[in-house]
Amino acid sequence: MKVRGDILRLYQFLHTWSGITTGMLLFIAFFAGALTMFKEPLAHWVKPMHHQSEVSIEQMQSQLDQVLNEQANAKNQIVVNLDANNNHQPHFTWYPDAKGRTLNLEQQAIYGVIDDNSQLQITYSAPTAFSELVDALHRTGGIPGTNDHGYFGVTIMGLVSIAYFLAIVSGVIVLLPTLVKSLFALRTNKGKSRFWLDSHNILGVTSLPFHIVICFTAIVFAFHDDMYDSMKAAIYGDQPMFQRAKPTQTYPLEQLKSISELKDIALSINPNAQVLDMTFRNLTKPNASVMMSVYDETQTMHGAIADHLIVHPYTGKIQFSSIKPGEGGIWKRIVATFFAAHFGSFGGPYIRWIYFALGLAGAFLFYSGNLLWLEKRKTKPTTSEPNPTQSRSWNNLAKLNIGVCLGAIAGIATCMALSKWLLLFFDNINRDYLTLYYVVFMGAVISAFVWGTYKASKGLLMYSGLLCLSIPITSVLAWLFPSMGMVAPEVLSYYWVDAVVLLFAVVFIRQARKLKQPE
């Protein structure tokens, strides 16, 4: 397809600069986003519970009644984990400060596990925030701070996603003239620039639908509060956007619907679904509710893991449902489809593995884009000047690219590698995660500027590889020496975490060994 030269140059300019200004933040977002596909296994791997016996719903109901009668804080919020038999997590979780499961680094949780004698064993502990840290990096690109709508970095990433959209559109237009001829040509014998360009093009074109969906939904996630505020100011004025009668009636705890009755309400909407958990909130207040996580891999689910169904826990009246969005009209179906497309919450574990691979490929796409910029602007050696001096902008971007991208990987690897060791000495290591990540990240950036790109790349890749290697070794030590106090892998998902991290270790160490001193 022919495109005029001046138009090509314009879109090439747009693609280059929108990519180069956002590539490093998008690298962090995509690398961390790939890991969030297995957020729950990661959280359980860091701080697993011991093996539990099979428990019936009747036993859980009996213990739930006891907890609600004896534990005042549980009435404010308690999570009933109906999938505990499969994922080896506690049957009940509630919080002394009643702040729920939002990210709170100082938060303590109370766990209730039903033992082999049908007795409730209660423990106090801090829930690990490692997987929450990875998720926060995914959403913010690692930019700290909060604003009126939550994380400040989310707003920045919304703006970054707009530039990302420009990069996608302009990149496709630039590629049109050679799309058919050289789409899948990976030329390894024509220099670094051609290799990086071919790799970049193949990844960009083959994952184009994925990137369009991620880009569009990221913009919506970042600015949906601002959209609501604008609609309220322009259309509704002083009137509330959502007309809902304020509840005034409270109910005695004896009238609380049973777990089975609430489960039947969910199954009446989708008989093929599985109710994973129930979160009871404000049971002694007029705004009492129970939110159920409803899983059906044959459906496009609205949430990151499952659909959500909110029901009044005393009357059984449905207050919100994202199950079967097709019944809510075309708009609800479109929204649900986009949510599911962003989270990969459809098609079961196979789709999650595909999203994991696409996330890592996306990170490499942005990294290779920056390398292309560097290769294109590198001053080539000549006979008269065999070792030319590169420009300051070239040097700074090269160092920043290495420091930021490899620093994010090294920071995450450090947090994960030290998790089980730190838990031997401290109950709450959530503050340590933030310190470790940002110290390693900033150290990586500084080392890139002090040591230069070659030494920093080699050092950071080897550092990350050795840390990743230490993670499965730690699991083996925990298995061989249970007296150390670390919990060894017990379920298949824990072994998968170790196996994937081992693969990362091999890749990082191999790349570090292959790096050659630039001529």
Short mmCIF file of C-alpha atoms in Angstrom, two decimals:
data_model
loop_
_atom_site.label_atom_id
_atom_site.label_comp_id
_atom_site.label_asym_id
_atom_site.label_seq_id
_atom_site.Cartn_x
_atom_site.Cartn_y
_atom_site.Cartn_z
CA MET A 1 0.00 0.00 0.00
CA LYS A 2 1.40 3.38 -1.03
CA VAL A 3 1.49 6.29 1.42
CA ARG A 4 2.80 9.78 0.56
CA GLY A 5 6.32 10.50 1.81
CA ASP A 6 5.39 13.60 3.84
CA ILE A 7 2.58 11.69 5.58
CA LEU A 8 4.94 8.83 6.38
CA ARG A 9 7.49 11.23 7.86
CA LEU A 10 4.81 12.90 10.01
CA TYR A 11 3.56 9.58 11.43
CA GLN A 12 7.12 8.32 11.90
CA PHE A 13 7.84 11.44 13.95
CA LEU A 14 4.68 10.85 16.02
CA HIS A 15 5.48 7.16 16.52
CA THR A 16 9.07 7.80 17.53
CA TRP A 17 8.41 10.52 20.08
CA SER A 18 5.19 9.17 21.57
CA GLY A 19 7.01 5.87 22.02
CA ILE A 20 10.26 7.25 23.37
CA THR A 21 8.52 9.45 25.96
CA THR A 22 6.31 6.68 27.32
CA GLY A 23 8.21 3.45 26.60
CA MET A 24 9.91 3.05 29.97
CA LEU A 25 6.72 3.54 32.02
CA LEU A 26 4.86 1.18 29.71
CA PHE A 27 7.67 -1.38 30.11
CA ILE A 28 7.11 -1.39 33.90
CA ALA A 29 3.32 -1.51 33.48
CA PHE A 30 3.44 -4.44 31.04
CA PHE A 31 6.09 -6.46 32.92
CA ALA A 32 4.22 -6.08 36.22
CA GLY A 33 0.89 -6.57 34.41
CA ALA A 34 2.06 -9.94 33.07
CA LEU A 35 2.82 -11.03 36.65
CA THR A 36 -0.63 -9.91 37.87
CA MET A 37 -2.16 -12.62 35.70
CA PHE A 38 -1.15 -14.87 38.58
CA LYS A 39 -1.71 -12.42 41.41
CA GLU A 40 -3.48 -14.90 43.69
CA PRO A 41 -0.87 -17.71 43.32
CA LEU A 42 1.88 -15.12 43.95
CA ALA A 43 0.21 -13.93 47.16
CA HIS A 44 -0.32 -17.50 48.35
CA TRP A 45 3.25 -18.49 47.39
CA VAL A 46 4.72 -15.75 49.60
CA LYS A 47 2.63 -16.60 52.64
CA PRO A 48 0.74 -19.86 52.20
CA MET A 49 -1.48 -21.51 54.79
CA HIS A 50 -0.92 -25.08 55.81
CA HIS A 51 -2.91 -27.92 54.31
CA GLN A 52 -6.51 -28.03 55.47
CA SER A 53 -9.13 -30.71 55.73
CA GLU A 54 -12.26 -30.78 53.57
CA VAL A 55 -15.03 -28.67 55.08
CA SER A 56 -18.72 -28.73 54.20
CA ILE A 57 -20.91 -25.66 53.82
CA GLU A 58 -22.85 -26.74 56.94
CA GLN A 59 -19.61 -26.70 58.98
CA MET A 60 -18.70 -23.29 57.59
CA GLN A 61 -22.17 -21.95 58.41
CA SER A 62 -21.89 -23.17 61.98
CA GLN A 63 -18.48 -21.53 62.45
CA LEU A 64 -19.59 -18.32 60.71
CA ASP A 65 -22.50 -17.99 63.14
CA GLN A 66 -20.08 -18.45 66.03
CA VAL A 67 -17.63 -15.88 64.70
CA LEU A 68 -20.35 -13.29 64.10
CA ASN A 69 -21.70 -13.77 67.62
CA GLU A 70 -18.32 -13.64 69.34
CA GLN A 71 -16.23 -11.24 67.23
CA ALA A 72 -17.60 -7.69 67.06
CA ASN A 73 -15.26 -6.61 64.25
CA ALA A 74 -16.39 -9.47 62.04
CA LYS A 75 -19.83 -7.85 61.75
CA ASN A 76 -18.21 -4.89 59.99
CA GLN A 77 -16.54 -7.06 57.36
CA ILE A 78 -15.76 -10.74 57.05
CA VAL A 79 -14.68 -12.75 54.01
CA VAL A 80 -15.99 -16.32 53.76
CA ASN A 81 -13.69 -18.28 51.43
CA LEU A 82 -15.78 -21.05 49.82
CA ASP A 83 -12.81 -22.09 47.66
CA ALA A 84 -10.52 -22.60 50.69
CA ASN A 85 -10.37 -26.37 50.17
CA ASN A 86 -8.78 -25.84 46.75
CA ASN A 87 -6.47 -22.89 47.33
CA HIS A 88 -5.35 -23.72 50.89
CA GLN A 89 -6.35 -20.35 52.27
CA PRO A 90 -8.24 -19.61 55.52
CA HIS A 91 -11.98 -20.21 55.60
CA PHE A 92 -12.64 -16.81 57.21
CA THR A 93 -10.76 -13.50 57.20
CA TRP A 94 -11.75 -10.37 59.08
CA TYR A 95 -9.96 -7.24 60.19
CA PRO A 96 -9.55 -5.56 63.61
CA ASP A 97 -9.66 -2.08 62.09
CA ALA A 98 -12.47 -2.91 59.62
CA LYS A 99 -10.73 -1.20 56.68
CA GLY A 100 -11.32 -4.15 54.39
CA ARG A 101 -8.93 -5.49 51.79
CA THR A 102 -7.78 -2.16 50.35
CA LEU A 103 -3.99 -1.75 50.33
CA ASN A 104 -3.00 -0.92 53.89
CA LEU A 105 0.62 -1.70 54.72
CA GLU A 106 0.02 -1.69 58.48
CA GLN A 107 -3.13 -3.76 58.38
CA GLN A 108 -3.53 -6.83 60.54
CA ALA A 109 -5.97 -9.60 59.65
CA ILE A 110 -7.62 -12.33 61.68
CA TYR A 111 -7.73 -15.72 59.98
CA GLY A 112 -10.14 -18.49 60.91
CA VAL A 113 -9.40 -22.07 59.82
CA ILE A 114 -11.65 -25.03 60.59
CA ASP A 115 -9.47 -27.94 61.74
CA ASP A 116 -9.96 -31.71 61.44
CA ASN A 117 -12.11 -31.69 64.59
CA SER A 118 -14.43 -29.01 63.12
CA GLN A 119 -13.02 -26.49 65.59
CA LEU A 120 -12.16 -22.95 64.53
CA GLN A 121 -8.47 -22.07 64.90
CA ILE A 122 -7.89 -18.30 64.96
CA THR A 123 -4.57 -16.61 64.13
CA TYR A 124 -3.56 -12.94 63.92
CA SER A 125 -1.21 -11.93 61.12
CA ALA A 126 -0.46 -9.24 58.53
CA PRO A 127 -1.60 -10.14 55.01
CA THR A 128 1.31 -10.00 52.56
CA ALA A 129 1.22 -7.12 50.09
CA PHE A 130 3.73 -8.47 47.54
CA SER A 131 1.15 -9.18 44.85
CA GLU A 132 -0.54 -5.85 45.67
CA LEU A 133 2.81 -4.10 45.13
CA VAL A 134 3.17 -5.75 41.72
CA ASP A 135 -0.41 -4.74 40.86
CA ALA A 136 0.28 -1.15 41.99
CA LEU A 137 3.39 -1.06 39.76
CA HIS A 138 1.24 -2.28 36.89
CA ARG A 139 -1.32 0.47 37.40
CA THR A 140 1.06 3.34 38.21
CA GLY A 141 4.28 2.49 36.37
CA GLY A 142 5.99 2.82 39.75
CA ILE A 143 5.12 6.52 40.18
CA PRO A 144 4.46 7.05 43.93
CA GLY A 145 1.89 9.34 45.56
CA THR A 146 -1.89 9.72 45.71
CA ASN A 147 -4.44 12.30 44.58
CA ASP A 148 -8.20 12.79 45.01
CA HIS A 149 -9.00 9.75 42.85
CA GLY A 150 -6.42 7.33 44.27
CA TYR A 151 -2.93 6.69 42.94
CA PHE A 152 -1.34 9.72 41.24
CA GLY A 153 0.47 7.32 38.90
CA VAL A 154 -2.84 6.01 37.53
CA THR A 155 -3.64 9.47 36.16
CA ILE A 156 -0.15 9.74 34.66
CA MET A 157 -0.54 6.30 33.09
CA GLY A 158 -3.85 7.46 31.59
CA LEU A 159 -1.99 10.29 29.84
CA VAL A 160 0.74 7.83 28.87
CA SER A 161 -1.93 5.55 27.38
CA ILE A 162 -3.17 8.40 25.17
CA ALA A 163 0.36 8.78 23.78
CA TYR A 164 0.49 4.98 23.54
CA PHE A 165 -2.64 5.09 21.36
CA LEU A 166 -0.94 7.63 19.07
CA ALA A 167 2.10 5.35 18.88
CA ILE A 168 -0.10 2.39 17.88
CA VAL A 169 -1.96 4.27 15.13
CA SER A 170 1.13 5.99 13.73
CA GLY A 171 3.14 2.76 13.88
CA VAL A 172 0.55 0.92 11.78
CA ILE A 173 0.50 3.72 9.18
CA VAL A 174 4.30 3.79 8.99
CA LEU A 175 4.36 0.05 8.45
CA LEU A 176 1.68 -0.02 5.72
CA PRO A 177 3.98 0.35 2.68
CA THR A 178 6.08 -2.69 3.68
CA LEU A 179 3.46 -4.62 5.65
CA VAL A 180 2.97 -7.51 3.20
CA LYS A 181 6.56 -7.70 2.01
CA SER A 182 8.44 -7.77 5.32
CA LEU A 183 5.96 -8.45 8.10
CA PHE A 184 7.45 -11.74 9.30
CA ALA A 185 11.01 -11.14 8.11
CA LEU A 186 13.41 -11.43 11.06
CA ARG A 187 16.75 -10.54 9.50
CA THR A 188 19.60 -11.44 11.87
CA ASN A 189 22.41 -10.89 9.37
CA LYS A 190 21.87 -7.23 8.55
CA GLY A 191 22.98 -5.49 11.70
CA LYS A 192 21.47 -4.64 15.07
CA SER A 193 19.14 -1.94 13.74
CA ARG A 194 17.44 -4.27 11.27
CA PHE A 195 17.13 -7.06 13.87
CA TRP A 196 15.52 -4.76 16.46
CA LEU A 197 13.24 -3.22 13.81
CA ASP A 198 12.06 -6.62 12.55
CA SER A 199 11.47 -7.87 16.12
CA HIS A 200 9.61 -4.69 17.00
CA ASN A 201 7.39 -4.91 13.90
CA ILE A 202 6.53 -8.59 14.32
CA LEU A 203 5.55 -8.14 17.96
CA GLY A 204 3.64 -4.94 17.28
CA VAL A 205 1.55 -6.25 14.40
CA THR A 206 0.81 -9.73 15.77
CA SER A 207 -0.37 -8.34 19.12
CA LEU A 208 -2.12 -5.26 17.72
CA PRO A 209 -5.68 -6.16 18.93
CA PHE A 210 -4.33 -6.85 22.44
CA HIS A 211 -2.58 -3.48 22.57
CA ILE A 212 -5.65 -1.59 21.30
CA VAL A 213 -7.82 -3.13 24.03
CA ILE A 214 -5.25 -2.56 26.80
CA CYS A 215 -4.66 1.04 25.68
CA PHE A 216 -8.36 1.95 25.45
CA THR A 217 -9.31 0.33 28.77
CA ALA A 218 -6.31 1.88 30.56
CA ILE A 219 -7.54 5.33 29.50
CA VAL A 220 -11.05 4.54 30.77
CA PHE A 221 -9.72 3.18 34.10
CA ALA A 222 -7.58 6.29 34.60
CA PHE A 223 -10.23 8.88 33.81
CA HIS A 224 -13.59 7.28 34.62
CA ASP A 225 -13.93 9.34 37.83
CA ASP A 226 -13.24 12.53 35.86
CA MET A 227 -15.81 11.44 33.27
CA TYR A 228 -18.42 10.97 36.01
CA ASP A 229 -17.50 14.36 37.53
CA SER A 230 -17.90 16.04 34.13
CA MET A 231 -21.26 14.36 33.51
CA LYS A 232 -22.45 15.38 36.96
CA ALA A 233 -21.43 19.01 36.42
CA ALA A 234 -22.82 19.23 32.85
CA ILE A 235 -26.02 17.17 33.16
CA TYR A 236 -27.09 16.41 36.72
CA GLY A 237 -26.01 19.53 38.62
CA ASP A 238 -27.14 19.23 42.25
CA GLN A 239 -29.15 16.08 41.55
CA PRO A 240 -27.52 12.72 42.31
CA MET A 241 -26.44 10.74 39.23
CA PHE A 242 -27.74 7.51 40.63
CA GLN A 243 -31.19 7.61 42.20
CA ARG A 244 -31.05 5.22 45.11
CA ALA A 245 -33.20 5.27 48.19
CA LYS A 246 -31.06 5.52 51.32
CA PRO A 247 -31.60 2.40 53.46
CA THR A 248 -32.81 3.02 57.00
CA GLN A 249 -33.77 -0.39 58.35
CA THR A 250 -31.50 -2.68 60.32
CA TYR A 251 -32.09 -6.39 60.90
CA PRO A 252 -31.26 -8.82 63.74
CA LEU A 253 -28.37 -11.16 63.01
CA GLU A 254 -30.72 -14.15 63.36
CA GLN A 255 -32.41 -13.16 60.07
CA LEU A 256 -29.14 -13.29 58.10
CA LYS A 257 -29.46 -15.43 54.97
CA SER A 258 -27.42 -18.62 55.18
CA ILE A 259 -24.39 -19.32 52.97
CA SER A 260 -26.44 -21.90 51.06
CA GLU A 261 -29.34 -19.49 50.48
CA LEU A 262 -27.01 -16.77 49.19
CA LYS A 263 -25.18 -19.27 47.00
CA ASP A 264 -28.53 -20.38 45.51
CA ILE A 265 -29.28 -16.74 44.57
CA ALA A 266 -26.04 -16.61 42.54
CA LEU A 267 -26.68 -20.00 40.94
CA SER A 268 -30.23 -18.95 40.00
CA ILE A 269 -28.59 -16.40 37.68
CA ASN A 270 -25.90 -18.74 36.34
CA PRO A 271 -26.29 -22.42 37.33
CA ASN A 272 -22.88 -23.26 35.83
CA ALA A 273 -20.96 -20.75 37.96
CA GLN A 274 -18.87 -21.33 41.08
CA VAL A 275 -19.14 -18.99 44.07
CA LEU A 276 -15.55 -18.43 45.23
CA ASP A 277 -16.11 -16.21 48.25
CA MET A 278 -18.59 -13.99 50.08
CA THR A 279 -17.71 -10.67 51.69
CA PHE A 280 -20.23 -9.61 54.33
CA ARG A 281 -20.19 -5.90 55.20
CA ASN A 282 -21.91 -3.68 57.79
CA LEU A 283 -24.20 -6.42 59.11
CA THR A 284 -25.50 -4.28 61.98
CA LYS A 285 -26.08 -1.19 59.84
CA PRO A 286 -28.79 -0.15 57.33
CA ASN A 287 -26.34 -0.47 54.40
CA ALA A 288 -25.62 -4.15 55.03
CA SER A 289 -24.46 -6.11 51.98
CA VAL A 290 -22.76 -9.28 50.84
CA MET A 291 -20.60 -9.34 47.70
CA MET A 292 -20.08 -12.70 46.04
CA SER A 293 -17.26 -13.51 43.58
CA VAL A 294 -18.82 -15.71 40.92
CA TYR A 295 -16.53 -17.62 38.55
CA ASP A 296 -17.47 -19.12 35.17
CA GLU A 297 -14.61 -19.43 32.68
CA THR A 298 -17.05 -19.91 29.79
CA GLN A 299 -18.27 -16.32 30.30
CA THR A 300 -16.53 -12.94 29.86
CA MET A 301 -16.23 -11.90 33.51
CA HIS A 302 -16.33 -8.26 34.62
CA GLY A 303 -13.71 -8.45 37.37
CA ALA A 304 -10.02 -9.40 37.35
CA ILE A 305 -10.81 -12.93 38.57
CA ALA A 306 -14.59 -13.31 38.63
CA ASP A 307 -17.94 -11.58 38.27
CA HIS A 308 -19.46 -9.76 41.23
CA LEU A 309 -22.94 -10.11 42.70
CA ILE A 310 -24.02 -7.80 45.54
CA VAL A 311 -27.05 -8.90 47.54
CA HIS A 312 -28.82 -7.65 50.66
CA PRO A 313 -27.77 -10.29 53.22
CA TYR A 314 -31.13 -10.24 55.06
CA THR A 315 -33.72 -9.83 52.28
CA GLY A 316 -31.82 -11.50 49.45
CA LYS A 317 -32.59 -8.59 47.11
CA ILE A 318 -30.02 -8.23 44.31
CA GLN A 319 -28.36 -4.79 44.45
CA PHE A 320 -25.77 -5.23 41.67
CA SER A 321 -24.81 -7.99 39.27
CA SER A 322 -22.21 -8.26 36.54
CA ILE A 323 -23.19 -11.88 35.81
CA LYS A 324 -24.49 -12.46 32.28
CA PRO A 325 -23.96 -8.88 31.06
CA GLY A 326 -25.86 -9.68 27.86
CA GLU A 327 -29.09 -9.39 29.82
CA GLY A 328 -28.23 -5.80 30.73
CA GLY A 329 -28.33 -4.44 27.20
CA ILE A 330 -25.72 -3.66 24.58
CA TRP A 331 -23.86 -1.04 26.66
CA LYS A 332 -23.37 -3.36 29.64
CA ARG A 333 -22.25 -6.15 27.31
CA ILE A 334 -19.66 -3.87 25.65
CA VAL A 335 -18.31 -2.67 29.00
CA ALA A 336 -18.10 -6.21 30.37
CA THR A 337 -16.31 -7.39 27.24
CA PHE A 338 -13.70 -4.65 27.52
CA PHE A 339 -13.15 -5.35 31.23
CA ALA A 340 -12.72 -9.05 30.54
CA ALA A 341 -10.41 -8.29 27.62
CA HIS A 342 -8.18 -6.14 29.87
CA PHE A 343 -8.05 -8.58 32.78
CA GLY A 344 -7.95 -11.77 30.71
CA SER A 345 -10.89 -12.99 32.82
CA PHE A 346 -12.38 -15.37 30.28
CA GLY A 347 -11.45 -18.76 28.92
CA GLY A 348 -9.82 -20.01 32.12
CA PRO A 349 -6.10 -20.57 32.84
CA TYR A 350 -5.10 -20.95 29.18
CA ILE A 351 -6.09 -17.34 28.45
CA ARG A 352 -4.16 -16.19 31.54
CA TRP A 353 -1.01 -17.86 30.24
CA ILE A 354 -1.56 -16.22 26.83
CA TYR A 355 -2.01 -12.83 28.51
CA PHE A 356 1.13 -13.50 30.56
CA ALA A 357 3.10 -14.08 27.34
CA LEU A 358 1.50 -11.05 25.63
CA GLY A 359 2.36 -8.87 28.65
CA LEU A 360 6.03 -9.89 28.54
CA ALA A 361 6.07 -9.44 24.74
CA GLY A 362 4.56 -5.97 25.22
CA ALA A 363 7.35 -5.05 27.66
CA PHE A 364 9.91 -6.22 25.11
CA LEU A 365 8.10 -4.20 22.42
CA PHE A 366 8.69 -0.94 24.31
CA TYR A 367 12.25 -1.91 25.21
CA SER A 368 13.06 -2.69 21.57
CA GLY A 369 11.45 0.60 20.49
CA ASN A 370 13.86 2.51 22.68
CA LEU A 371 16.79 0.45 21.38
CA LEU A 372 15.73 1.32 17.83
CA TRP A 373 15.84 5.01 18.68
CA LEU A 374 19.34 4.53 20.11
CA GLU A 375 20.65 2.47 17.20
CA LYS A 376 19.31 4.93 14.64
CA ARG A 377 20.96 7.92 16.31
CA LYS A 378 24.22 6.24 17.25
CA THR A 379 27.26 7.87 15.70
CA LYS A 380 28.91 5.13 13.65
CA PRO A 381 32.68 4.56 13.82
CA THR A 382 34.68 5.65 10.77
CA THR A 383 38.25 5.13 9.63
CA SER A 384 39.23 8.57 10.86
CA GLU A 385 37.24 8.25 14.09
CA PRO A 386 37.03 4.59 15.17
CA ASN A 387 35.62 5.45 18.65
CA PRO A 388 33.21 8.34 18.11
CA THR A 389 31.73 10.21 21.07
CA GLN A 390 27.97 9.82 21.35
CA SER A 391 25.73 12.83 21.99
CA ARG A 392 24.60 13.65 25.53
CA SER A 393 20.94 12.90 24.68
CA TRP A 394 21.95 9.48 23.31
CA ASN A 395 24.00 8.64 26.39
CA ASN A 396 21.33 9.81 28.82
CA LEU A 397 18.51 7.89 27.15
CA ALA A 398 20.61 4.74 26.87
CA LYS A 399 21.46 4.85 30.57
CA LEU A 400 17.92 5.74 31.61
CA ASN A 401 16.49 2.92 29.50
CA ILE A 402 18.77 0.35 31.14
CA GLY A 403 18.34 1.76 34.65
CA VAL A 404 14.54 2.02 34.58
CA CYS A 405 13.69 -1.20 32.75
CA LEU A 406 16.20 -3.51 34.40
CA GLY A 407 15.78 -1.65 37.71
CA ALA A 408 12.06 -2.50 37.79
CA ILE A 409 12.83 -6.17 37.15
CA ALA A 410 15.59 -6.19 39.79
CA GLY A 411 13.32 -4.45 42.33
CA ILE A 412 10.50 -6.97 41.92
CA ALA A 413 12.97 -9.90 42.00
CA THR A 414 14.52 -8.56 45.23
CA CYS A 415 11.14 -8.26 46.97
CA MET A 416 10.12 -11.77 45.97
CA ALA A 417 13.47 -13.41 46.74
CA LEU A 418 13.62 -11.98 50.27
CA SER A 419 9.94 -12.48 51.15
CA LYS A 420 10.12 -15.89 52.80
CA TRP A 421 13.41 -15.08 54.56
CA LEU A 422 12.10 -11.82 56.01
CA LEU A 423 8.94 -13.57 57.20
CA LEU A 424 11.17 -15.72 59.44
CA PHE A 425 11.97 -12.63 61.48
CA PHE A 426 9.07 -10.20 60.99
CA ASP A 427 5.31 -10.74 60.88
CA ASN A 428 4.66 -7.65 58.75
CA ILE A 429 7.13 -7.07 55.87
CA ASN A 430 4.87 -4.88 53.72
CA ARG A 431 6.81 -1.69 54.49
CA ASP A 432 10.01 -3.55 53.58
CA TYR A 433 8.64 -4.25 50.10
CA LEU A 434 8.36 -0.55 49.29
CA THR A 435 11.80 0.21 50.72
CA LEU A 436 13.45 -2.71 48.91
CA TYR A 437 11.81 -1.97 45.56
CA TYR A 438 12.61 1.74 45.43
CA VAL A 439 16.14 1.35 46.85
CA VAL A 440 17.00 -1.28 44.22
CA PHE A 441 15.22 0.65 41.46
CA MET A 442 16.98 3.93 42.22
CA GLY A 443 20.27 2.07 42.71
CA ALA A 444 19.86 0.58 39.23
CA VAL A 445 19.25 4.00 37.65
CA ILE A 446 22.23 5.53 39.47
CA SER A 447 24.49 2.59 38.58
CA ALA A 448 23.56 2.98 34.89
CA PHE A 449 24.70 6.62 34.97
CA VAL A 450 27.84 5.86 37.00
CA TRP A 451 29.00 2.62 35.36
CA GLY A 452 27.62 3.11 31.85
CA THR A 453 25.19 0.95 29.91
CA TYR A 454 27.37 -2.12 29.37
CA LYS A 455 28.50 -2.69 32.97
CA ALA A 456 25.09 -1.76 34.38
CA SER A 457 23.22 -4.07 31.96
CA LYS A 458 25.51 -6.99 32.69
CA GLY A 459 25.41 -6.41 36.43
CA LEU A 460 21.65 -5.90 36.68
CA LEU A 461 20.82 -8.90 34.50
CA MET A 462 23.16 -11.14 36.53
CA TYR A 463 21.78 -9.71 39.81
CA SER A 464 18.17 -10.34 38.74
CA GLY A 465 19.03 -13.79 37.42
CA LEU A 466 20.76 -14.88 40.65
CA LEU A 467 17.88 -13.54 42.75
CA CYS A 468 15.37 -15.43 40.59
CA LEU A 469 17.53 -18.54 40.96
CA SER A 470 17.46 -18.15 44.75
CA ILE A 471 13.64 -18.28 44.79
CA PRO A 472 13.16 -21.96 43.82
CA ILE A 473 16.28 -22.79 45.89
CA THR A 474 14.50 -21.24 48.88
CA SER A 475 11.48 -23.45 48.22
CA VAL A 476 13.71 -26.53 48.06
CA LEU A 477 15.38 -25.55 51.35
CA ALA A 478 11.96 -25.05 52.94
CA TRP A 479 10.99 -28.54 51.79
CA LEU A 480 14.25 -30.21 52.91
CA PHE A 481 14.52 -28.39 56.23
CA PRO A 482 11.01 -27.74 57.61
CA SER A 483 12.56 -26.84 60.97
CA MET A 484 13.68 -23.54 59.39
CA GLY A 485 10.08 -22.35 59.63
CA MET A 486 9.51 -21.52 55.96
CA VAL A 487 6.45 -23.03 54.31
CA ALA A 488 7.38 -25.36 51.44
CA PRO A 489 5.29 -25.62 48.23
CA GLU A 490 2.25 -27.81 48.77
CA VAL A 491 -0.06 -27.17 45.83
CA LEU A 492 0.49 -27.13 42.07
CA SER A 493 0.26 -23.33 41.69
CA TYR A 494 3.22 -22.87 44.07
CA TYR A 495 5.37 -25.21 41.95
CA TRP A 496 4.36 -23.23 38.84
CA VAL A 497 5.54 -20.00 40.47
CA ASP A 498 8.95 -21.58 41.20
CA ALA A 499 9.18 -23.05 37.68
CA VAL A 500 8.41 -19.76 35.92
CA VAL A 501 10.84 -17.82 38.13
CA LEU A 502 13.51 -20.44 37.36
CA LEU A 503 12.90 -19.81 33.65
CA PHE A 504 13.36 -16.06 34.26
CA ALA A 505 16.66 -16.85 36.03
CA VAL A 506 17.95 -18.83 33.05
CA VAL A 507 17.00 -16.06 30.60
CA PHE A 508 18.55 -13.24 32.68
CA ILE A 509 21.81 -15.09 33.42
CA ARG A 510 22.14 -16.22 29.80
CA GLN A 511 21.60 -12.67 28.52
CA ALA A 512 24.13 -11.31 31.02
CA ARG A 513 26.74 -13.84 29.84
CA LYS A 514 26.03 -13.06 26.17
CA LEU A 515 26.44 -9.30 26.53
CA LYS A 516 29.53 -8.05 24.74
CA GLN A 517 31.55 -4.93 25.42
CA PRO A 518 30.50 -2.35 22.80
CA GLU A 519 33.15 -1.60 20.19
#
